[in-house]
Amino acid sequence: MDNSWATFGRDLHLDLTAPGGLRAALMSALRDAVRTGRLAPGTRLPSSRSLAADLGIARNTVADAYAELVAEGWLSARQGSGTRVAERTLPREAPEAPRTRSRGPARDPAGPRYDLTPGTSDVASFPRTAWLAAARRALTAAPNEAFGFTLPAGRPELRTVLADYLARARGVRVDPDRIVICAGFMQGLALVSRVLRAEGEGRVAVESYGLDFHRDVITRAGLRTVPLPVDELGADTGALAGLDGVRAALLTPAHQFPTGVPLHPDRRAAAVNWARTSGGYVLEDDYDGELRYDRQPVGALQGLDPDHVVYLGTASKSLAPGLRLAWMVLPDRLVDPVLALKATGEWQSGVLDQLTLAEFMSSGAYDRHLRGMRLRYRRRRDQLVAALAERAPHIHVSGIAAGLHVIVELPPGTEQSMVQAARWHGLAVHGLKSFTDPTADTAPRDALVVGYGTPPDHSFAGVLDALLAALPGNG
């Protein structure tokens, strides 16, 4: 490590209380700092004059201590390079193995060669140059107060731009004052769930196919989840009226995750009518609303009734999950309780990222990026569907009109063996059962949920070869 700057003496935190005089105490403290790794090899120390002034001792005392530690091999000194911690091999303790929490089916410890996890985007295509340009413009134009304490609702610049974009692109009816910026979809879902629990709600309907950690967020808020059947028309929202004590439902209307079907118009109307009649809410997860290929975009359910639908959107699929930027459009009566809860210490998204996204969207760069990503994802989807049709015509594929994944139907009883076979071929792939609510009474259905967002273009042909080789009956 080449540290070209010198550490300030006051930052060394040297204890000079050891017996034997100041020079001996200084040498002992420096040895301990090097031995414990607090001063890494190559670290440049302050000059003897500077350290003496910071410690309030004589310069000769520091110079003598440095000279002796150089002689002992603890430090090194070269003309023009100053005094540094000597490069040495020191014993280190074995690092503790990191602890992780699984958010899906277990993966091969060796790691897959290709990642076909559904719902993941191509982060390698993040528009770095355009984002950097937007960040520079946003930073230059930002008012000084923007760098103070963050507003619970988020920066007004981003909420204003989002209101225009969501109305234009997703058919959302919204005023900027009803938008709340969140540090990801999960935070938004957690905030709404906790507010609903505080208002006395006890149960939330969730689709029988979905993500387990979304159900976990709801249950950690003190609510219970009730599975809602899903078929080829989407969630059976007509069943909501028969669920006792349920006044909220989490749905993915535009593109059901993971089955890939849009919610049928009759069922969209049924969901909204149920929310109006019961005084409840539909929590609309519009996780990939912009990614449509073969059909007209399905507008947000929120447009049918802004007073009973909580709209939740995110930049995770359109840009990158690492930005931790998502947003909620709330009914009027939920705005104040959500903001009051968020102000109690909830994590806020970074101001600069919010201002950058606002500039990125208002400049047109967001729309241009989305057009390019739609073309890229559609090409991959077309390659996947064409390869299956040509080389595995006995395999049916569905859910292909939108999003970042498809459903590959399998013969009954073969899902688990197929997942294992895929791992042997270096693929991280998930079966449909891993997304099934364990409390749901669903008919057995064997399928793979194959994501195509992550593999880079140059390796996609190899991905398809590995997938096809693993499919049953395809050798």
XYZ file of C-alpha atoms in Angstrom:
475
model
C 0.000 0.000 0.000
C 1.475 3.327 -1.057
C 0.115 6.037 1.207
C 1.539 9.238 -0.232
C 0.077 11.410 2.525
C 1.296 11.620 6.105
C -0.868 10.683 9.054
C -1.502 13.564 11.443
C 0.090 13.026 14.817
C -3.146 13.711 16.668
C -4.789 10.917 14.663
C -2.278 8.294 15.795
C -3.841 8.056 19.281
C -0.526 7.231 20.926
C -0.505 6.450 24.651
C 2.652 7.963 26.164
C 1.976 6.877 29.743
C 4.243 3.807 29.677
C 7.155 3.911 32.183
C 10.725 4.697 31.133
C 10.447 8.221 29.803
C 8.854 9.868 26.786
C 11.122 8.322 24.156
C 10.557 4.781 25.457
C 6.807 5.420 25.738
C 6.654 6.770 22.188
C 8.569 3.777 20.804
C 6.323 1.339 22.685
C 3.166 3.044 21.431
C 4.386 3.010 17.808
C 5.384 -0.665 18.041
C 1.928 -1.550 19.374
C 0.236 0.421 16.575
C 2.240 -1.443 13.930
C 1.924 -4.839 15.617
C -1.865 -4.645 15.875
C -2.244 -3.411 12.307
C -3.531 0.028 13.261
C -0.612 1.408 11.261
C -0.462 -0.604 8.058
C 2.770 -1.297 6.148
C 3.632 1.665 3.926
C 1.786 4.226 6.042
C 3.682 7.508 6.048
C 4.230 8.967 9.511
C 4.289 12.675 10.280
C 7.648 14.417 10.292
C 9.497 14.544 13.614
C 8.797 18.291 13.834
C 5.059 17.813 13.159
C 4.636 14.870 15.543
C 6.561 16.668 18.283
C 4.299 19.709 17.936
C 1.134 17.568 17.989
C 2.280 15.608 21.063
C 3.810 18.577 22.876
C 7.243 16.976 23.274
C 10.761 17.786 22.061
C 11.559 17.210 18.397
C 14.816 15.379 19.315
C 12.781 12.896 21.351
C 10.707 12.011 18.286
C 13.735 11.945 15.972
C 15.612 9.582 18.312
C 12.549 7.288 18.610
C 12.165 7.176 14.834
C 15.858 6.381 14.347
C 15.796 3.527 16.829
C 12.627 2.022 15.343
C 14.206 2.206 11.886
C 17.206 0.335 13.243
C 14.901 -2.303 14.754
C 13.069 -2.732 11.424
C 9.709 -1.338 12.522
C 10.029 1.753 10.363
C 11.850 2.687 7.176
C 13.284 6.050 6.164
C 14.363 7.236 2.723
C 15.483 10.593 1.485
C 12.509 12.434 -0.004
C 10.044 9.758 1.105
C 9.822 10.484 4.805
C 9.397 7.915 7.546
C 7.032 5.029 6.886
C 5.896 1.819 8.515
C 8.201 -0.891 7.185
C 6.853 -3.534 4.828
C 6.678 -6.663 6.968
C 4.781 -9.927 7.064
C 2.765 -9.956 10.255
C 0.635 -12.834 11.529
C -3.067 -12.294 11.012
C -6.057 -13.920 12.605
C -8.198 -16.015 10.305
C -11.174 -13.926 9.206
C -14.583 -14.970 10.422
C -16.742 -16.485 7.733
C -19.397 -13.997 6.620
C -22.944 -14.721 7.663
C -25.584 -14.361 5.003
C -29.344 -14.734 4.868
C -30.734 -16.583 1.918
C -33.410 -14.790 -0.100
C -34.292 -17.699 -2.279
C -33.335 -21.264 -3.086
C -29.863 -22.382 -2.028
C -27.087 -22.018 -4.596
C -24.143 -24.240 -5.351
C -21.351 -23.245 -2.904
C -18.928 -23.186 -5.817
C -21.052 -20.508 -7.434
C -22.822 -20.669 -10.805
C -21.162 -19.719 -14.028
C -24.335 -18.093 -15.323
C -26.989 -16.349 -13.258
C -30.571 -16.850 -14.425
C -32.148 -15.551 -11.229
C -35.501 -13.934 -12.075
C -36.031 -10.282 -11.328
C -32.379 -9.286 -11.691
C -31.371 -6.621 -14.184
C -28.273 -6.096 -16.317
C -26.286 -3.902 -13.931
C -23.325 -4.007 -16.332
C -25.396 -1.786 -18.625
C -25.856 0.918 -16.018
C -25.488 4.251 -17.904
C -22.378 5.421 -16.058
C -21.427 8.268 -18.379
C -24.927 9.749 -18.569
C -25.441 9.259 -14.822
C -22.140 10.996 -14.045
C -23.082 13.921 -16.292
C -26.460 14.190 -14.548
C -24.759 14.025 -11.141
C -22.454 16.903 -12.067
C -25.342 19.044 -13.264
C -27.423 18.171 -10.210
C -24.561 18.905 -7.810
C -23.862 22.249 -9.467
C -27.510 23.329 -9.344
C -28.330 21.953 -5.878
C -29.351 24.546 -3.277
C -27.264 24.631 -0.114
C -30.168 23.467 2.022
C -30.289 20.204 0.072
C -27.241 19.007 2.008
C -28.894 19.484 5.377
C -31.087 16.923 7.100
C -33.139 14.904 4.619
C -36.880 15.465 4.338
C -38.858 12.274 5.135
C -40.807 12.605 1.866
C -37.646 12.984 -0.221
C -36.339 15.830 -2.341
C -39.072 17.949 -3.977
C -37.076 18.033 -7.248
C -37.386 14.251 -7.622
C -41.009 14.077 -6.464
C -41.987 16.737 -9.014
C -40.240 14.947 -11.884
C -41.661 11.590 -10.801
C -45.202 12.958 -10.740
C -44.881 14.023 -14.389
C -43.197 10.775 -15.447
C -45.596 8.419 -13.672
C -48.617 10.247 -15.108
C -47.168 10.046 -18.628
C -45.649 6.562 -18.597
C -47.768 4.597 -16.110
C -51.116 6.405 -15.987
C -50.714 7.243 -12.307
C -52.879 10.072 -10.942
C -50.648 11.903 -8.529
C -49.641 15.145 -6.898
C -45.954 15.477 -5.817
C -47.090 15.924 -2.201
C -48.399 12.358 -2.215
C -45.081 10.838 -3.312
C -42.667 9.457 -0.711
C -39.131 8.455 -1.739
C -37.918 5.224 -0.146
C -34.619 3.381 0.179
C -35.954 0.490 -1.897
C -39.313 -1.240 -2.384
C -38.928 -3.253 0.814
C -38.771 -0.112 2.938
C -41.904 1.245 1.296
C -43.768 -2.016 1.892
C -42.579 -2.092 5.501
C -43.711 1.488 6.150
C -47.197 0.913 4.758
C -47.532 -2.410 6.598
C -46.609 -0.819 9.921
C -49.057 2.034 9.376
C -51.820 -0.461 8.547
C -51.023 -2.417 11.696
C -51.164 0.772 13.760
C -54.605 1.472 12.288
C -55.817 -1.882 13.546
C -55.496 -4.032 10.446
C -54.536 -7.661 11.056
C -54.396 -9.528 7.740
C -53.072 -8.792 4.238
C -53.897 -10.842 1.157
C -50.867 -11.813 -0.953
C -50.647 -13.652 -4.244
C -50.080 -17.383 -3.862
C -47.015 -17.044 -6.089
C -44.591 -14.366 -4.965
C -41.440 -13.568 -2.987
C -41.039 -14.954 0.503
C -39.186 -11.897 1.790
C -42.120 -9.686 0.821
C -44.317 -11.871 3.005
C -41.663 -11.651 5.726
C -41.753 -7.834 5.644
C -45.504 -7.879 6.183
C -45.376 -10.388 9.030
C -42.557 -8.516 10.770
C -44.866 -5.489 10.824
C -47.273 -7.537 12.938
C -49.677 -8.528 10.173
C -50.635 -11.980 8.922
C -50.668 -12.940 5.247
C -53.490 -14.777 3.498
C -52.781 -16.410 0.106
C -54.852 -15.341 -2.892
C -55.106 -17.900 -5.737
C -53.325 -17.089 -9.022
C -54.234 -18.595 -12.394
C -53.898 -17.697 -16.083
C -55.889 -14.480 -15.476
C -53.723 -13.323 -12.581
C -54.735 -13.098 -8.940
C -58.320 -14.110 -8.163
C -59.370 -10.747 -6.748
C -62.997 -11.846 -6.695
C -62.075 -13.979 -3.674
C -61.082 -10.919 -1.630
C -64.664 -10.258 -0.491
C -64.797 -13.692 1.133
C -61.644 -13.218 3.226
C -62.599 -12.208 6.758
C -60.567 -9.447 8.353
C -58.621 -8.623 5.179
C -58.593 -4.946 4.184
C -55.328 -4.806 2.220
C -53.976 -6.838 -0.688
C -50.478 -6.880 -2.202
C -50.744 -7.413 -5.979
C -48.503 -7.305 -9.074
C -51.209 -6.313 -11.612
C -49.120 -5.343 -14.650
C -46.958 -8.487 -14.644
C -47.648 -11.075 -11.969
C -44.468 -12.271 -10.324
C -43.411 -14.877 -11.176
C -46.077 -16.355 -13.495
C -45.828 -13.395 -15.883
C -49.534 -12.844 -16.583
C -51.230 -9.425 -16.420
C -54.256 -9.053 -14.181
C -57.411 -9.488 -16.266
C -59.476 -6.269 -16.654
C -62.445 -7.807 -14.808
C -60.188 -8.701 -11.917
C -58.621 -5.252 -11.893
C -62.102 -3.787 -11.522
C -62.955 -6.342 -8.832
C -59.865 -5.381 -6.809
C -60.702 -1.694 -6.893
C -64.387 -2.287 -6.107
C -63.435 -4.460 -3.131
C -61.096 -1.759 -1.788
C -63.818 0.894 -2.113
C -66.484 -1.252 -0.507
C -64.325 -2.443 2.383
C -62.511 0.849 2.896
C -59.264 -1.054 2.366
C -56.232 -0.718 0.124
C -54.582 -2.416 -2.823
C -50.782 -2.301 -2.547
C -49.676 -2.218 -6.193
C -46.141 -3.539 -6.776
C -45.205 -2.139 -10.213
C -41.731 -3.662 -10.096
C -41.044 -3.731 -13.856
C -43.845 -1.598 -15.284
C -41.694 -0.043 -18.015
C -40.491 -3.320 -19.566
C -43.129 -4.262 -22.142
C -42.388 -5.892 -25.509
C -45.302 -7.482 -27.381
C -48.283 -5.612 -26.040
C -49.423 -2.145 -25.152
C -48.243 -1.109 -21.691
C -50.705 -2.052 -18.962
C -51.443 1.130 -17.039
C -51.129 1.261 -13.287
C -54.085 0.054 -11.252
C -53.695 3.214 -9.166
C -55.191 5.261 -12.005
C -58.568 3.617 -11.368
C -58.776 4.781 -7.752
C -55.964 6.887 -6.216
C -57.793 6.937 -2.872
C -57.623 3.168 -2.372
C -54.445 2.094 -4.187
C -50.901 2.499 -2.863
C -48.585 2.580 -5.876
C -45.032 1.281 -5.295
C -42.368 1.719 -7.981
C -38.616 1.292 -8.091
C -35.471 2.041 -10.081
C -34.084 -1.438 -9.337
C -35.103 -2.953 -12.684
C -34.847 0.130 -14.887
C -31.443 1.275 -13.544
C -29.854 -0.720 -10.708
C -30.871 -2.043 -7.272
C -27.712 -0.582 -5.733
C -29.144 2.931 -6.053
C -31.673 2.115 -3.291
C -34.276 4.381 -4.892
C -37.973 3.615 -4.880
C -41.174 5.594 -4.458
C -44.696 5.336 -3.139
C -47.765 7.227 -4.316
C -50.079 7.259 -1.319
C -53.785 7.930 -0.821
C -54.234 11.238 0.981
C -55.160 9.691 4.310
C -51.951 7.616 4.447
C -49.501 10.422 3.678
C -49.239 11.927 7.167
C -48.968 8.634 9.121
C -46.346 7.265 6.698
C -44.265 10.457 6.902
C -44.573 10.536 10.691
C -43.275 6.962 10.874
C -40.495 7.594 8.355
C -39.362 10.655 10.337
C -38.685 8.540 13.426
C -35.374 7.332 12.072
C -36.086 5.322 8.936
C -33.204 5.124 6.465
C -33.316 7.906 3.887
C -32.082 7.710 0.295
C -29.021 9.845 -0.393
C -29.730 13.422 -1.424
C -27.253 13.417 -4.308
C -28.740 10.231 -5.771
C -32.228 11.738 -5.568
C -31.108 14.953 -7.235
C -29.201 12.983 -9.869
C -32.221 10.817 -10.703
C -34.372 13.948 -10.974
C -31.900 15.495 -13.431
C -31.472 12.165 -15.260
C -35.223 11.906 -15.809
C -35.920 15.554 -16.639
C -33.105 15.641 -19.220
C -34.599 12.736 -21.178
C -31.689 10.418 -20.369
C -33.969 8.046 -18.446
C -36.304 7.572 -21.423
C -33.347 7.022 -23.756
C -31.841 4.474 -21.374
C -35.153 2.615 -21.100
C -35.549 2.436 -24.879
C -32.087 0.916 -25.184
C -32.680 -1.598 -22.390
C -36.030 -2.670 -23.823
C -34.317 -3.482 -27.124
C -31.527 -5.373 -25.365
C -33.849 -7.387 -23.135
C -36.201 -8.103 -26.017
C -33.320 -9.495 -28.098
C -32.380 -11.831 -25.271
C -35.995 -12.879 -24.769
C -36.352 -13.549 -28.500
C -33.152 -15.630 -28.515
C -34.381 -17.667 -25.557
C -37.832 -18.312 -27.011
C -36.427 -19.137 -30.465
C -33.865 -21.567 -29.031
C -36.543 -23.380 -27.034
C -38.863 -23.582 -30.043
C -36.114 -24.963 -32.281
C -34.235 -27.293 -29.957
C -36.847 -28.195 -27.324
C -40.250 -27.932 -29.039
C -41.779 -30.212 -26.409
C -41.191 -27.498 -23.783
C -43.865 -24.782 -23.395
C -42.791 -21.265 -22.427
C -45.084 -18.525 -21.101
C -45.039 -15.075 -19.535
C -42.923 -13.717 -22.363
C -44.678 -10.422 -23.176
C -42.944 -8.346 -20.515
C -40.383 -8.239 -17.722
C -37.057 -9.980 -17.275
C -38.028 -13.653 -16.989
C -40.092 -16.404 -18.582
C -41.814 -19.518 -17.278
C -40.520 -22.795 -18.724
C -43.087 -25.530 -18.113
C -41.769 -28.959 -17.061
C -43.209 -32.479 -16.947
C -44.852 -33.257 -13.598
C -42.417 -34.258 -10.880
C -39.272 -33.035 -12.672
C -38.775 -29.528 -11.245
C -36.329 -30.378 -8.469
C -34.210 -32.680 -10.630
C -34.162 -30.001 -13.342
C -32.939 -27.359 -10.897
C -30.168 -29.741 -9.821
C -29.280 -30.550 -13.432
C -29.068 -26.858 -14.207
C -26.632 -26.381 -11.347
C -24.439 -29.125 -12.753
C -24.390 -27.104 -15.976
C -23.288 -23.980 -14.111
C -26.676 -22.248 -14.033
C -28.310 -20.470 -11.107
C -31.945 -21.193 -11.888
C -35.062 -21.311 -9.726
C -38.094 -23.543 -9.724
C -41.635 -22.212 -9.479
C -42.206 -24.032 -6.192
C -39.604 -21.818 -4.497
C -41.941 -18.849 -5.125
C -45.084 -20.573 -3.873
C -46.668 -19.486 -0.597
C -46.364 -22.608 1.590
C -49.805 -21.921 3.109
C -51.527 -21.713 -0.296
C -53.687 -24.524 -1.609
C -52.269 -24.539 -5.132
C -52.391 -27.288 -7.705
C -48.962 -28.865 -8.359
C -47.203 -27.146 -11.221
C -43.618 -27.884 -12.240
C -41.778 -25.084 -14.014
C -38.586 -23.064 -14.100
C -38.563 -19.305 -13.647
C -35.754 -18.300 -16.015
C -34.379 -14.779 -15.774
C -32.550 -13.357 -18.760
C -31.628 -9.906 -17.453
C -28.233 -10.646 -15.912
C -26.140 -12.666 -18.421
C -24.122 -10.335 -20.685
C -24.812 -10.324 -24.399
C -21.478 -11.879 -25.327
C -22.150 -14.994 -23.212
C -25.863 -15.405 -23.828
C -25.436 -18.082 -26.499
C -23.461 -20.161 -23.995
C -26.194 -19.629 -21.418
C -28.808 -20.967 -23.809
C -26.668 -24.010 -24.659
C -26.285 -24.855 -20.969
C -29.995 -24.386 -20.285
C -31.075 -26.523 -23.212
C -28.626 -29.258 -22.274
C -30.155 -29.418 -18.811
C -33.801 -29.603 -19.898
C -35.483 -33.010 -19.529
C -35.677 -34.991 -22.729
C -33.102 -32.767 -24.369
C -29.925 -34.609 -23.463
